[in-house]
């Protein structure tokens, strides 16, 4: 039986990054809608190669957080009820801590990739990337926070400080901002 929290978090990540679920499972996993539906219902797993593709929806550090949320969802009913909220809450708490302690570098980037078909990936998703580097080759932790573009413009124009903005907002208010932009 697949972990329902994992399925819920993965579906949310797909919704954030891809135009449709079908765009993801048909182009990235190369599976049928029936296989995808059976996976979503927890009736069967995905092949290891496809689980690696699913994991790439997240940074390595985020994938570790997903695993922790899934484990806690097995134990704590409140996490099982809202695993996406728990996952985003953790990401924001960690991001705030990294920013407060000064251990993270910050970069804005857009997910526009000229190599990928625009009918597959959502275009121009604004992402705030926080990276902590441990001075070991290829070992760094990365958190990607997908934010409304207006926030990027406010922070870049120095109308608001990033740490101040993060302290005043949380994943719920950011989700509300995203939904009002639709």
Tab-separated table of C-alpha atoms in Angstrom:
chain	number	residue	atom	x	y	z
A	1	UNK	CA	0.000	0.000	0.000
A	2	UNK	CA	1.399	3.386	-1.051
A	3	UNK	CA	1.720	6.096	1.549
A	4	UNK	CA	-1.230	8.466	1.027
A	5	UNK	CA	0.774	11.436	2.326
A	6	UNK	CA	3.410	10.813	-0.352
A	7	UNK	CA	0.771	10.683	-3.077
A	8	UNK	CA	-0.831	13.919	-1.830
A	9	UNK	CA	2.498	15.797	-1.665
A	10	UNK	CA	3.591	14.528	-5.097
A	11	UNK	CA	0.271	15.536	-6.672
A	12	UNK	CA	0.648	19.013	-5.190
A	13	UNK	CA	4.199	19.336	-6.571
A	14	UNK	CA	2.983	18.262	-10.005
A	15	UNK	CA	0.197	20.853	-9.842
A	16	UNK	CA	2.786	23.541	-9.000
A	17	UNK	CA	5.194	22.600	-11.781
A	18	UNK	CA	3.214	21.035	-14.626
A	19	UNK	CA	0.270	22.184	-16.709
A	20	UNK	CA	-1.633	18.956	-15.931
A	21	UNK	CA	-1.059	15.605	-14.273
A	22	UNK	CA	-1.266	14.026	-17.713
A	23	UNK	CA	1.545	16.289	-18.934
A	24	UNK	CA	3.671	14.860	-16.119
A	25	UNK	CA	2.846	11.162	-16.216
A	26	UNK	CA	2.786	10.859	-20.009
A	27	UNK	CA	5.937	12.868	-20.797
A	28	UNK	CA	8.049	12.206	-17.699
A	29	UNK	CA	6.986	8.715	-16.633
A	30	UNK	CA	5.725	7.368	-19.941
A	31	UNK	CA	2.833	5.516	-18.308
A	32	UNK	CA	-0.865	5.209	-19.115
A	33	UNK	CA	-3.660	7.070	-17.378
A	34	UNK	CA	-4.821	3.722	-15.914
A	35	UNK	CA	-1.406	3.097	-14.311
A	36	UNK	CA	-1.330	6.647	-13.014
A	37	UNK	CA	-4.827	6.356	-11.533
A	38	UNK	CA	-3.936	3.062	-9.850
A	39	UNK	CA	-0.829	4.686	-8.342
A	40	UNK	CA	-2.901	7.659	-7.108
A	41	UNK	CA	-5.365	5.277	-5.478
A	42	UNK	CA	-2.461	3.492	-3.788
A	43	UNK	CA	-3.246	0.242	-5.594
A	44	UNK	CA	0.288	-0.237	-6.906
A	45	UNK	CA	3.670	1.423	-6.841
A	46	UNK	CA	5.755	2.877	-9.612
A	47	UNK	CA	8.884	1.271	-11.031
A	48	UNK	CA	12.111	2.407	-9.326
A	49	UNK	CA	13.083	4.440	-12.426
A	50	UNK	CA	9.775	6.285	-12.278
A	51	UNK	CA	10.095	6.885	-8.537
A	52	UNK	CA	13.444	8.549	-9.294
A	53	UNK	CA	11.625	10.836	-11.750
A	54	UNK	CA	9.009	11.596	-9.079
A	55	UNK	CA	11.790	12.398	-6.587
A	56	UNK	CA	13.207	14.928	-9.073
A	57	UNK	CA	10.084	17.039	-8.532
A	58	UNK	CA	11.928	18.000	-5.341
A	59	UNK	CA	15.477	18.930	-4.434
A	60	UNK	CA	17.373	16.198	-2.556
A	61	UNK	CA	16.824	18.072	0.696
A	62	UNK	CA	13.110	18.519	-0.003
A	63	UNK	CA	12.784	14.804	-0.855
A	64	UNK	CA	14.255	14.026	2.574
A	65	UNK	CA	11.632	16.308	4.147
A	66	UNK	CA	8.897	14.568	2.138
A	67	UNK	CA	10.059	11.231	3.567
A	68	UNK	CA	9.963	12.625	7.116
A	69	UNK	CA	6.455	14.035	6.631
A	70	UNK	CA	5.296	10.673	5.241
A	71	UNK	CA	6.754	8.854	8.224
A	72	UNK	CA	5.060	11.283	10.630
A	73	UNK	CA	1.763	10.942	8.733
A	74	UNK	CA	1.793	7.259	9.709
A	75	UNK	CA	1.981	8.277	13.377
A	76	UNK	CA	0.261	11.653	13.712
A	77	UNK	CA	-3.327	12.074	12.471
A	78	UNK	CA	-2.951	15.855	12.059
A	79	UNK	CA	-0.027	15.326	9.658
A	80	UNK	CA	-1.935	12.591	7.809
A	81	UNK	CA	-4.855	15.026	7.363
A	82	UNK	CA	-2.769	17.790	5.783
A	83	UNK	CA	0.613	16.477	4.637
A	84	UNK	CA	1.123	19.260	2.066
A	85	UNK	CA	0.565	21.910	4.708
A	86	UNK	CA	3.016	20.153	7.048
A	87	UNK	CA	5.604	19.853	4.267
A	88	UNK	CA	5.342	23.543	3.347
A	89	UNK	CA	5.371	24.574	7.004
A	90	UNK	CA	8.650	22.673	7.499
A	91	UNK	CA	10.193	24.196	4.375
A	92	UNK	CA	9.352	27.722	5.515
A	93	UNK	CA	10.579	27.177	9.076
A	94	UNK	CA	13.869	25.802	7.767
A	95	UNK	CA	14.189	28.601	5.194
A	96	UNK	CA	13.642	31.225	7.911
A	97	UNK	CA	16.265	29.595	10.119
A	98	UNK	CA	18.766	29.428	7.251
A	99	UNK	CA	18.152	33.113	6.466
A	100	UNK	CA	18.354	34.228	10.112
A	101	UNK	CA	21.656	32.437	10.651
A	102	UNK	CA	23.045	33.601	7.310
A	103	UNK	CA	24.000	30.092	6.154
A	104	UNK	CA	22.001	30.219	2.918
A	105	UNK	CA	22.624	32.016	-0.326
A	106	UNK	CA	19.518	33.239	-2.104
A	107	UNK	CA	18.771	33.183	-5.828
A	108	UNK	CA	15.642	33.885	-7.814
A	109	UNK	CA	14.996	31.837	-10.878
A	110	UNK	CA	12.260	31.042	-13.297
A	111	UNK	CA	11.484	27.485	-14.329
A	112	UNK	CA	11.329	28.433	-17.984
A	113	UNK	CA	13.342	25.852	-19.868
A	114	UNK	CA	13.640	26.368	-23.610
A	115	UNK	CA	14.296	22.630	-24.066
A	116	UNK	CA	10.914	21.688	-22.604
A	117	UNK	CA	7.586	21.961	-24.307
A	118	UNK	CA	5.476	24.807	-22.877
A	119	UNK	CA	2.442	22.546	-23.053
A	120	UNK	CA	4.056	20.360	-20.371
A	121	UNK	CA	5.676	22.635	-17.764
A	122	UNK	CA	4.007	25.635	-16.203
A	123	UNK	CA	5.709	28.685	-17.615
A	124	UNK	CA	7.442	31.388	-15.642
A	125	UNK	CA	7.035	29.964	-12.161
A	126	UNK	CA	8.992	32.270	-9.848
A	127	UNK	CA	11.161	30.316	-7.458
A	128	UNK	CA	13.228	31.537	-4.559
A	129	UNK	CA	16.115	29.102	-4.134
A	130	UNK	CA	17.963	28.918	-0.835
A	131	UNK	CA	21.227	26.969	-0.803
A	132	UNK	CA	23.441	26.005	2.092
A	133	UNK	CA	26.915	24.940	1.116
A	134	UNK	CA	29.049	22.776	3.385
A	135	UNK	CA	32.291	23.319	1.469
A	136	UNK	CA	32.371	19.732	0.271
A	137	UNK	CA	32.204	19.263	-3.465
A	138	UNK	CA	28.608	18.636	-4.616
A	139	UNK	CA	27.183	18.589	-1.087
A	140	UNK	CA	24.701	21.347	-0.502
A	141	UNK	CA	21.140	21.536	0.659
A	142	UNK	CA	18.581	23.357	-1.460
A	143	UNK	CA	15.056	24.568	-0.748
A	144	UNK	CA	12.905	25.939	-3.569
A	145	UNK	CA	10.010	28.173	-2.574
A	146	UNK	CA	7.521	28.875	-5.357
A	147	UNK	CA	6.149	32.375	-4.852
A	148	UNK	CA	3.901	34.831	-6.660
A	149	UNK	CA	5.971	37.116	-8.940
A	150	UNK	CA	4.743	40.215	-7.098
A	151	UNK	CA	6.694	39.117	-4.002
A	152	UNK	CA	9.919	38.878	-6.000
A	153	UNK	CA	9.414	42.411	-7.347
A	154	UNK	CA	8.726	43.814	-3.858
A	155	UNK	CA	11.837	42.170	-2.415
A	156	UNK	CA	14.091	43.073	-5.358
A	157	UNK	CA	12.889	46.696	-5.254
A	158	UNK	CA	13.835	46.701	-1.535
A	159	UNK	CA	10.251	47.548	-0.595
A	160	UNK	CA	10.413	44.672	1.869
A	161	UNK	CA	13.232	42.618	3.381
A	162	UNK	CA	13.144	38.896	2.565
A	163	UNK	CA	13.512	37.721	6.171
A	164	UNK	CA	10.919	40.244	7.327
A	165	UNK	CA	8.543	39.084	4.588
A	166	UNK	CA	9.043	35.427	5.532
A	167	UNK	CA	8.426	36.208	9.197
A	168	UNK	CA	5.171	37.955	8.351
A	169	UNK	CA	3.941	35.267	5.952
A	170	UNK	CA	3.537	31.531	5.987
A	171	UNK	CA	2.686	28.856	3.413
A	172	UNK	CA	-1.054	29.434	3.938
A	173	UNK	CA	-0.915	33.161	3.114
A	174	UNK	CA	1.326	32.441	0.119
A	175	UNK	CA	-1.159	29.850	-1.165
A	176	UNK	CA	-3.919	32.450	-0.785
A	177	UNK	CA	-1.840	34.965	-2.785
A	178	UNK	CA	-1.288	32.394	-5.543
A	179	UNK	CA	-4.987	31.600	-5.722
A	180	UNK	CA	-6.020	35.269	-5.988
A	181	UNK	CA	-3.684	35.621	-9.001
A	182	UNK	CA	-5.550	32.911	-10.955
